[in-house]
XYZ file of C-alpha atoms in Angstrom:
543
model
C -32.200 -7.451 74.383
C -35.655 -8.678 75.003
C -37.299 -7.900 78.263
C -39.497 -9.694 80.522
C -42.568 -9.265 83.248
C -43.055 -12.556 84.675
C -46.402 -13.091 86.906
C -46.917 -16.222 89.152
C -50.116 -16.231 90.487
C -51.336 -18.460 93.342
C -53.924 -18.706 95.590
C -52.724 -16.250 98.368
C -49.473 -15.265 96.662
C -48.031 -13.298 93.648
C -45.076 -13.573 92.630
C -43.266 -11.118 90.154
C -39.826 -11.139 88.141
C -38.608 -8.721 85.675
C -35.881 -9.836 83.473
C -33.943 -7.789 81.336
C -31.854 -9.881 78.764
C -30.951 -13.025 80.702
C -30.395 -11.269 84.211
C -33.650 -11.559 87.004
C -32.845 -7.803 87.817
C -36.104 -7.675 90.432
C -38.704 -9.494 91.828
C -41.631 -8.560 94.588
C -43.650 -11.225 96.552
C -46.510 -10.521 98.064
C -48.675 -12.884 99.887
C -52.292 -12.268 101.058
C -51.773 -12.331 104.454
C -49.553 -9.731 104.676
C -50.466 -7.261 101.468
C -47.788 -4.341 101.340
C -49.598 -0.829 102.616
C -47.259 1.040 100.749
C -49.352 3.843 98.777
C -52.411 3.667 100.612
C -53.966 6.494 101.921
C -56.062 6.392 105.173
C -58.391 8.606 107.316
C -55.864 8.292 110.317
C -56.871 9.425 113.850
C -53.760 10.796 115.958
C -53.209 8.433 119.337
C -50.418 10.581 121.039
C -47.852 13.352 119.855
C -44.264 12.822 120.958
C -42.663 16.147 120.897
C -38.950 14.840 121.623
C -39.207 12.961 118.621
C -40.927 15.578 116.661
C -43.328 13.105 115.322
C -46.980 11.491 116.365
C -48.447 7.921 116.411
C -51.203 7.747 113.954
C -53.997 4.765 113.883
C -54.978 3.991 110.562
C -56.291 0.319 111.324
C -53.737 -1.461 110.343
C -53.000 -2.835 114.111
C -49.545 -1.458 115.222
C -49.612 2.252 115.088
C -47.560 4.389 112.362
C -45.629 6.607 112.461
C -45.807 10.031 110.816
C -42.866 12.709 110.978
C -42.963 16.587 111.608
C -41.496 16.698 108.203
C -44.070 14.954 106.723
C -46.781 16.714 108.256
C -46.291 20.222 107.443
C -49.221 20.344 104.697
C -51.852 19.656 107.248
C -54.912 22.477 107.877
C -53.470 22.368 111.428
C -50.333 23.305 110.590
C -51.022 25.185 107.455
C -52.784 27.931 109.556
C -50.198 27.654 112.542
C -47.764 28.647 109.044
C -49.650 31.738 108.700
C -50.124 32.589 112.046
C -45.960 32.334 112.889
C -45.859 33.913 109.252
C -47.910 36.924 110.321
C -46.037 37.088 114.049
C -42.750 37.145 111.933
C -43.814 40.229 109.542
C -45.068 42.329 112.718
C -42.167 41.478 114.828
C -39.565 42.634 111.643
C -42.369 45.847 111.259
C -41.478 46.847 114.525
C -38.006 46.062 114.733
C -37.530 48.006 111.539
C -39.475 51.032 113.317
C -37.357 50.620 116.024
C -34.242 50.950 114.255
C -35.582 53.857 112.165
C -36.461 55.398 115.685
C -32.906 54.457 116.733
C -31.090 55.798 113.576
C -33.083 59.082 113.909
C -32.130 59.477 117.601
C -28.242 58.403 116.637
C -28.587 61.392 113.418
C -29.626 64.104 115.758
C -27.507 63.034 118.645
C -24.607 63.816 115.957
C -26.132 66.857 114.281
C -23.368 69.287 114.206
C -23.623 72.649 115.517
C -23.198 75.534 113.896
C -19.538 76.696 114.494
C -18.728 73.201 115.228
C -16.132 71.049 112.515
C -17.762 69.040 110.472
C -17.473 64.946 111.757
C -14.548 62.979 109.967
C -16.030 59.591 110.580
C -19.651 59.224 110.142
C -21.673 56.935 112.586
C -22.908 53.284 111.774
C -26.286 52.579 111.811
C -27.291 48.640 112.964
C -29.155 46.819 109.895
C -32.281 46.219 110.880
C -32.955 43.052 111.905
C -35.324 40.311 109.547
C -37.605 38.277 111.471
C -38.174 35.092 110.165
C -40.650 32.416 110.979
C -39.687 29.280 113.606
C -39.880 26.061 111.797
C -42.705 23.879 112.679
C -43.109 21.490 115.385
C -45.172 18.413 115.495
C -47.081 20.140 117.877
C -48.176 23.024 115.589
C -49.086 20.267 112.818
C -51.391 17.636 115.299
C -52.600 17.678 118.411
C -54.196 14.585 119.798
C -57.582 12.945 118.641
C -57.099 14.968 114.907
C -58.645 13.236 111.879
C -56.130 13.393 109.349
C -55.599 12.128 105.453
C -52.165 10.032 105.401
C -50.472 7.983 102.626
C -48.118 4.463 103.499
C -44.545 5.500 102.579
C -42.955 2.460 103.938
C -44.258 -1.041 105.391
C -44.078 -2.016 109.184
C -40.986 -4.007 109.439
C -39.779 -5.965 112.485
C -41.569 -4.324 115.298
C -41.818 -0.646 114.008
C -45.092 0.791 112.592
C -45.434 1.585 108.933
C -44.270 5.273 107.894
C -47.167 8.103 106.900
C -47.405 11.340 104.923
C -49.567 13.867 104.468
C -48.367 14.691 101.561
C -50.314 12.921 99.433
C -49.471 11.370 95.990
C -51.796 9.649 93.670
C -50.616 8.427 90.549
C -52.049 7.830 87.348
C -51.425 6.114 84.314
C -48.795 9.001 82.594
C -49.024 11.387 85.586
C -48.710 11.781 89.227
C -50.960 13.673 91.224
C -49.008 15.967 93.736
C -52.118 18.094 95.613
C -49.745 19.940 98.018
C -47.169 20.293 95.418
C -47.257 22.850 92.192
C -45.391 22.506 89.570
C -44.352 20.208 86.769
C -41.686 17.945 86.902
C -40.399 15.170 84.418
C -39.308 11.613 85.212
C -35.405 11.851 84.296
C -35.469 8.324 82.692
C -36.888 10.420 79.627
C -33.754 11.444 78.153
C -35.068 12.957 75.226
C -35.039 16.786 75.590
C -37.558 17.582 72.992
C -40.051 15.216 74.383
C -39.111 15.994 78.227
C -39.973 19.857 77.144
C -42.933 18.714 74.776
C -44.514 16.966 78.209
C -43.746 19.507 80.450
C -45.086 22.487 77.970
C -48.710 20.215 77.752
C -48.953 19.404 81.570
C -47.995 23.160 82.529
C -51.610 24.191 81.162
C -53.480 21.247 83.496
C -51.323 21.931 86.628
C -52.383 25.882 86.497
C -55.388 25.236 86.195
C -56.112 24.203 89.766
C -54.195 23.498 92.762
C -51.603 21.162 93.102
C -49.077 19.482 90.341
C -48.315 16.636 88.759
C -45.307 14.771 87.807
C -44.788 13.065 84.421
C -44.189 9.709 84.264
C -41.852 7.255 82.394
C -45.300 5.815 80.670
C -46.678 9.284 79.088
C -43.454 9.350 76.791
C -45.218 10.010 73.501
C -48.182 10.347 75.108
C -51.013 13.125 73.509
C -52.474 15.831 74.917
C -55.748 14.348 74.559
C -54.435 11.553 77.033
C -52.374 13.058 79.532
C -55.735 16.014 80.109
C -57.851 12.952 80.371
C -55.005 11.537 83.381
C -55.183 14.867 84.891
C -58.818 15.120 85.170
C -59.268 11.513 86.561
C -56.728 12.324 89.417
C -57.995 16.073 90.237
C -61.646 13.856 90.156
C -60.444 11.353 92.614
C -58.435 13.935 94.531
C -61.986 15.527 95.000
C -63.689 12.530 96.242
C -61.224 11.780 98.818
C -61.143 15.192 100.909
C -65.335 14.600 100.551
C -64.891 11.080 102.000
C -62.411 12.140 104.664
C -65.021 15.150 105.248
C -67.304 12.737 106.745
C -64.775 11.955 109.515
C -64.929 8.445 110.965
C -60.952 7.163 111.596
C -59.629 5.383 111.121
C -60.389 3.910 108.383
C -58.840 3.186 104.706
C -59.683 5.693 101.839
C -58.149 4.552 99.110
C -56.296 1.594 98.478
C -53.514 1.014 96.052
C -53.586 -1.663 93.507
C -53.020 -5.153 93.895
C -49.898 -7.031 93.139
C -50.879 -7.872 89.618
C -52.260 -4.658 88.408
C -48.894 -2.796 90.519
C -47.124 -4.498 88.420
C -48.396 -3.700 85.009
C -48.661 -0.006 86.099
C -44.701 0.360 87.671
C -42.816 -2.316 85.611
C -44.183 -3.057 82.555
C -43.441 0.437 81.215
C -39.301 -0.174 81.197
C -39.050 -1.787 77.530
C -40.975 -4.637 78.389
C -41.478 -6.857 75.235
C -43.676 -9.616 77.001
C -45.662 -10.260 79.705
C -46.353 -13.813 81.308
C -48.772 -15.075 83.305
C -48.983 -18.490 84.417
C -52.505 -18.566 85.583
C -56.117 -18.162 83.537
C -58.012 -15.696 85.797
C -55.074 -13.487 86.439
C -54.281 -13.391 82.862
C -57.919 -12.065 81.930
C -57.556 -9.527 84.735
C -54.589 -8.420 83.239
C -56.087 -8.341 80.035
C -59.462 -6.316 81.149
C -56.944 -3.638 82.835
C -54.661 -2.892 80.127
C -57.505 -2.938 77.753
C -58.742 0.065 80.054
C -55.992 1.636 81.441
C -53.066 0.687 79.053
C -54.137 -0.804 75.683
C -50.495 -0.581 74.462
C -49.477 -3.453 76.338
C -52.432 -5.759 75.505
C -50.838 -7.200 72.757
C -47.955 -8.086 74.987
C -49.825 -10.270 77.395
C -50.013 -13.728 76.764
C -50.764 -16.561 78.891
C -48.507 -19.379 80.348
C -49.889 -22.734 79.451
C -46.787 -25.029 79.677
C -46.774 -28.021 81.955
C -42.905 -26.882 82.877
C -43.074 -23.744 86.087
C -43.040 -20.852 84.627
C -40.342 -19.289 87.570
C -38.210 -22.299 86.877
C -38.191 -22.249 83.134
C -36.586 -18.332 83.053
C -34.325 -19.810 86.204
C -36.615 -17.753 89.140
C -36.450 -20.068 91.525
C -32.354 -20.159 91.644
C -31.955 -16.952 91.754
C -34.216 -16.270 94.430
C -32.567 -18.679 96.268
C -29.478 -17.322 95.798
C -30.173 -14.360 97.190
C -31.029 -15.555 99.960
C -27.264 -16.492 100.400
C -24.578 -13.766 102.197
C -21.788 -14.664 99.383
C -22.193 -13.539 95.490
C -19.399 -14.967 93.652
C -17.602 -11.955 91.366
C -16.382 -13.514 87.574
C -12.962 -13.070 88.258
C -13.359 -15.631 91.244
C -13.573 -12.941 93.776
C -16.870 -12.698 96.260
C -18.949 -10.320 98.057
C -20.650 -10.868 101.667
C -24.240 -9.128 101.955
C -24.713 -8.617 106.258
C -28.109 -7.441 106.655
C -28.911 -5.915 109.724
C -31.191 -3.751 111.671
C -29.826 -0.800 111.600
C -27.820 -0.831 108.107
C -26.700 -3.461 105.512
C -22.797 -3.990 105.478
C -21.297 -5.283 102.415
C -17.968 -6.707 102.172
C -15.451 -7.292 98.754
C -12.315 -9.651 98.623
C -10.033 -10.590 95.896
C -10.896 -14.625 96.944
C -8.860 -16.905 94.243
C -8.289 -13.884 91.796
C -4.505 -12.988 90.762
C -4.962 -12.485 87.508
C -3.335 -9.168 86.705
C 0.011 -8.015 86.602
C 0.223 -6.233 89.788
C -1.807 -5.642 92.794
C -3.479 -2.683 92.393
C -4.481 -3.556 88.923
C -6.414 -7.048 90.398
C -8.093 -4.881 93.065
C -9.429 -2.499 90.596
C -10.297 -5.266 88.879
C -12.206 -7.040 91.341
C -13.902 -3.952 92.824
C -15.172 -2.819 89.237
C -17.468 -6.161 89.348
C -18.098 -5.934 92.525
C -20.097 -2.428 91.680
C -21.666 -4.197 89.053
C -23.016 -7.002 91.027
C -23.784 -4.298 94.090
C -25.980 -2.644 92.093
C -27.584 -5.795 90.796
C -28.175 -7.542 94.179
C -29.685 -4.172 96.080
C -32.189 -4.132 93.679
C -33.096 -7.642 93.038
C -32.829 -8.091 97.010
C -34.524 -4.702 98.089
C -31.971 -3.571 100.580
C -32.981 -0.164 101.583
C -31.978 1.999 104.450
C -28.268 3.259 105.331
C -25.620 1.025 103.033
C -21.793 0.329 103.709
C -19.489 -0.907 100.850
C -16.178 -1.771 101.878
C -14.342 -2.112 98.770
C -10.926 -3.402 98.619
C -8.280 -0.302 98.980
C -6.585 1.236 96.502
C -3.797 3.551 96.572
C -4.190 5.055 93.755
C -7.201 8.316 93.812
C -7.680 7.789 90.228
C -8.665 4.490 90.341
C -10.592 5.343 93.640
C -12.942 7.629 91.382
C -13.114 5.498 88.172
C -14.512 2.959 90.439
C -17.113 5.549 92.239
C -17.888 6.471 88.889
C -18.499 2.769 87.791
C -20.446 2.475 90.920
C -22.820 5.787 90.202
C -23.241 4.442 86.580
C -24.082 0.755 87.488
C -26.725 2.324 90.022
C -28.601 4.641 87.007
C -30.688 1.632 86.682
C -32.435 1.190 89.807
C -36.011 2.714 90.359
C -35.438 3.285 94.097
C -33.894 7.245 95.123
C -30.238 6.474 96.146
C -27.743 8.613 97.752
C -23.977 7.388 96.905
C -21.630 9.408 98.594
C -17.923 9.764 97.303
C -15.686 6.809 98.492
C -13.427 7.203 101.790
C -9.736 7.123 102.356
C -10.491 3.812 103.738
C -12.222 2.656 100.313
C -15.740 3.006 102.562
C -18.889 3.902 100.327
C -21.382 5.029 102.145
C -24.647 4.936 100.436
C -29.147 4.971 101.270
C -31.342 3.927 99.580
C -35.342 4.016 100.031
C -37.293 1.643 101.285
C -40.546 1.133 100.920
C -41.519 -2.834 101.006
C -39.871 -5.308 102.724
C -36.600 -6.727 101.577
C -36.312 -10.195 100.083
C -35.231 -12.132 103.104
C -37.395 -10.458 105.354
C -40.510 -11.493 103.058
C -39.569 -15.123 102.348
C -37.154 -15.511 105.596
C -38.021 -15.695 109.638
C -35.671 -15.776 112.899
C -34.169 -18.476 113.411
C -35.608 -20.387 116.302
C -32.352 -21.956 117.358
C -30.492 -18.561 117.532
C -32.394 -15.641 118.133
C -31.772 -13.843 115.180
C -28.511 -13.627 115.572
C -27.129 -16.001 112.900
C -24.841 -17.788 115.788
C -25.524 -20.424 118.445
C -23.351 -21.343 121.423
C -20.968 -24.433 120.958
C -21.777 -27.887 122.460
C -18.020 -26.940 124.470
C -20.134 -23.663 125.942
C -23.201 -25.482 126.656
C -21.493 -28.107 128.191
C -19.708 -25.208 130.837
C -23.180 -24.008 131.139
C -24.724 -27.464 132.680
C -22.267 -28.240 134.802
C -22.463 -24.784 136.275
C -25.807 -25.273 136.819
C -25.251 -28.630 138.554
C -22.851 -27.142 140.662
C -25.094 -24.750 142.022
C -28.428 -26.899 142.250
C -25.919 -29.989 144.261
C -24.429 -27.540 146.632
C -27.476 -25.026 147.194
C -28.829 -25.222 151.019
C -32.045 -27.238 151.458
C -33.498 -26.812 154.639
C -35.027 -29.602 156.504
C -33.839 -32.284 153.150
C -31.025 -34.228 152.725
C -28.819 -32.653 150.086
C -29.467 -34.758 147.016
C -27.807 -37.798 146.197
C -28.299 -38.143 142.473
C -28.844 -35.954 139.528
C -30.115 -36.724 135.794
C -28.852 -34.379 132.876
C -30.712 -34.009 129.858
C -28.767 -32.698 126.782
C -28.654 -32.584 123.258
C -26.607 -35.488 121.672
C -23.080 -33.527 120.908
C -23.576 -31.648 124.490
C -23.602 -35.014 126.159
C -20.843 -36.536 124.211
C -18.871 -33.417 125.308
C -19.516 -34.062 128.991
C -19.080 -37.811 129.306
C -15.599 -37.152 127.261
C -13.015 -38.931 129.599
C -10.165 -36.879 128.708
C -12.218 -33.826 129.780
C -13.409 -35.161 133.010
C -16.609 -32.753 133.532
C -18.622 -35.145 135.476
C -16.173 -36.485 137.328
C -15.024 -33.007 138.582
C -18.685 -31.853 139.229
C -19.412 -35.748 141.462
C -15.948 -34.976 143.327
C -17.012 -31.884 144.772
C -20.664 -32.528 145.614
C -20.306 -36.135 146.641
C -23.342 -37.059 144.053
C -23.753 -39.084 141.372
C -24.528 -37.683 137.950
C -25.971 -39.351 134.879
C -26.017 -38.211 131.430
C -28.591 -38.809 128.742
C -28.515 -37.595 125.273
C -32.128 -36.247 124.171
C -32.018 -35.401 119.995
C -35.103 -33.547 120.516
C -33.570 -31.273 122.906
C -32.082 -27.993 120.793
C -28.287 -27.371 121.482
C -28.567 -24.752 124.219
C -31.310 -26.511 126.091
C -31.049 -28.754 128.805
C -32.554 -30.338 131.774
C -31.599 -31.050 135.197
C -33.332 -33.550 137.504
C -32.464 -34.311 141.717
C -32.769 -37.540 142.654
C -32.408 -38.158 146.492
């Protein structure tokens, strides 16, 4: 199975596919104008602290302030020495609770010292344990206060209205290792599933992360990486580590410190590590760019860059373009014949299986466990290729049967294995509900390439021509019959409506205008205006 990167380069666009086999299993768009923040890291200057929320609004000059979490905030030198402090409180309020209770416990001994000619107790007393003082967690106010200067890092893109999410704690990542500075350790990316080489990595990084502060994870790219090259990652990250609490020294927020790569060079860094055989890029510059980095950075993949010449698209050739469009779409058609319906929302993405046309097995249950085990398959494929992040609800078709309620979780956990983002799947409901997150960082799909509709709202529905119909004569009711001092209530009145509204209320059999003229002894006319949108209309008085 031959893998692909595909790069479409325009003028204020990029455009990037990765295809493994013959399936589009991803693609990010990015376009100039609005360049994904995600990984950046910012001098950020705190506008106001919310402590209901737990949380503070944080300009980092990106226009709409983000948003930045208690949780998230908890390696700051604010609230890294409010730690100690509650840390310090806590060990002298347990040193004198314990001396109280050894007070106590001396006072209870003596109080039951026997006397001399006295029997000797059959029960001896209880003492109370002594009590273990332990440190309050953290508030947003112990980690900022307003007006700090503080070093954050984009976890997630500004979507619809909300500001993009921040972190303090930072992560810069390399070309085999992440940099974790408020984070010690070693840990191993788990899509190396060799256990030699996992331990081989993990017993040369071990060395580089004691030897100063902070850790690093190892990366997908450093299997079979040397020493020689995963000390020289380490040292370039500790390096740049260095020069950003210098920069962010000299105060000035907010303003950006560091700023991830660009859409091209992202792409050769996160994707092109996953078996990719070749890498294609349809445009000259771009393709020496490419070139110049991997030469640098990662000369194994040179050799796998070529350049697009072809008169033919390159998106359209490897069939891009329809499956973009496609997922676009709510419905995925299953194999069998059976579909799935994608809803995405706000607040979570609902998705829906049914059976459709398929009847194919020899009883019921068997056809639903049927249809559901594609369904997972094609799940998994569209959240990824889409980008639907967030809280997810799969309402597969029900089964009676647990066991085949678990071989399909199962199928569903394994069909997931594939996906870069961190998922949660939770086990599968008596009502066949799957309840799933899974993180978002960029954008999703349709909210790069897709807008509001106009006509709607948002909402996906518009009123009928019957309800807008209701609507005008409503409002000519009211505006013929409303009390105008001094005039002469009007004679006449002029409706302006959109071609199927005005059909709908010169219908004879419904007998709108009629009823509306009868009552207010006017006379109405009705013109049909195509450039009017269905749920717009005008009214005009004629005396």
């Amino acid at each position: 199975m031959t893998n692909r990167l595909l790069i479409d380069q325009a003028e204020h666009e990029t455009r990037v596919a990765l295809i493994e086999g013959d399936r589009v299993v991803d693609v990010v768009i990015e376009r100039q104008a609005h360049r994904s923040a995600v990984g950046n890291i910012y001098l950020g200057k705190v506008s106001r602290v919310l402590p209901g929320m737990q949380a503070a609004f944080v300009g980092v000059g990106l226009g709409r302030n983000a948003f930045l979490h208690a949780d998230d905030a908890r390696v700051l030198p604010r609230a890294r020495a409010a730690a100690e402090r509650l840390s310090r409180e806590a060990a002298e309020a347990a040193a004198a609770s314990a001396a109280a209770a050894a007070a106590a416990a001396a006072a209870v001994t003596a109080a039951l010292e026997p006397d001399e000619d006295a029997e000797e107790p059959e029960v001896a007393a209880s003492l109370a344990p002594v009590p273990h003082a332990r440190p309050r967690r953290l508030t947003i106010g112990d980690c900022v206060a307003d007006g700090d200067q503080i070093m954050v890092q984009v976890t997630k893109d500004a979507v619809k209205g909300k500001g993009a999410r921040l972190t303090a704690n930072i992560s810069l990542p390399g070309r085999h290792l992440v940099f974790t500075p408020f984070q010690g350790g070693v840990g191993v990316s788990r899509r190396i599933e060799s256990e030699a080489e996992r331990q081989r990595l993990h017993d040369i990084v071990q060395p580089l992360a004691e030897a100063g502060e902070g850790g690093f994870i190892v990366r997908t790219a450093a299997e079979g990486a040397t020493p020689e090259e995963l000390q020289a990652d380490a040292q370039y990250l500790r390096t740049l580590w260095a020069d950003l609490e210098a920069s962010a020294a000299r105060g000035g927020a907010p303003r950006p410190l560091h700023l991830d790569l660009d859409p091209l060079l992202r792409a050769l860094r996160d994707q092109a590590q996953e078996g990719v055989a070749e890498i294609l890029v349809d445009e000259p510059v771009a393709y020496e760019r490419a070139l110049v980095f991997a030469r640098r950075f990662m000369p194994h993949l040179e050799d796998r860059i070529r350049l697009w010449d072809r008169p033919e698209a390159l998106f359209e050739v490897f069939d891009v373009e329809e499956v973009i469009a496609e997922a676009l779409q709510p419905r995925v058609r299953l194999p069998s014949g059976g579909f799935v319906v994608i809803d995405q929302t706000e607040a979570l993405t609902a998705i829906d299986v049914n059976t459709g046309r398929f009847v194919g097995e020899a009883d019921q249950e068997a056809t639903v466990l049927h249809t559901n085990l594609e369904a997972a398959e094609v799940i998994a494929h569209q959240l990824r290729l889409r980008n639907l992040g967030g809280l997810i609800v799969i309402d597969f078709i029900d089964m009676e049967r647990a066991e085949n309620r678990q071989k399909l979780y199962d199928a569903f956990r394994a069909a997931m294995v594939g996906d870069r983002a961190a998922t949660t799947v939770l086990p599968m409901s008596e009502l066949g509900l799957v309840q799933m997150t899974r993180k978002r960082g960029r954008e999703s799909l349709a909210q790069v390439l897709t807008e509001d509709c106009q006509a709607c709202g948002g909402t996906g529905r518009v009123k009928s021509a019957e309800t807008v119909a209701y609507e005008v004569m409503r409002a000519a009711r009211r505006l013929l019959l409303r009390p105008r001092p001094g005039k002469v209530a009007a004679r006449a009145l002029t409706v302006m409506a959109a071609p199927e509204v005005a059909a709908l209320l010169t219908e004879p059999r419904l007998g709108m205008v009629e009823a509306v003229a009868e009552l207010t002894d006017a006379v109405l006319e009705v013109r049909a205006d195509p450039a009017l949108a269905r749920d717009a209309f005008d009214l005009v008085e004629r005396d």
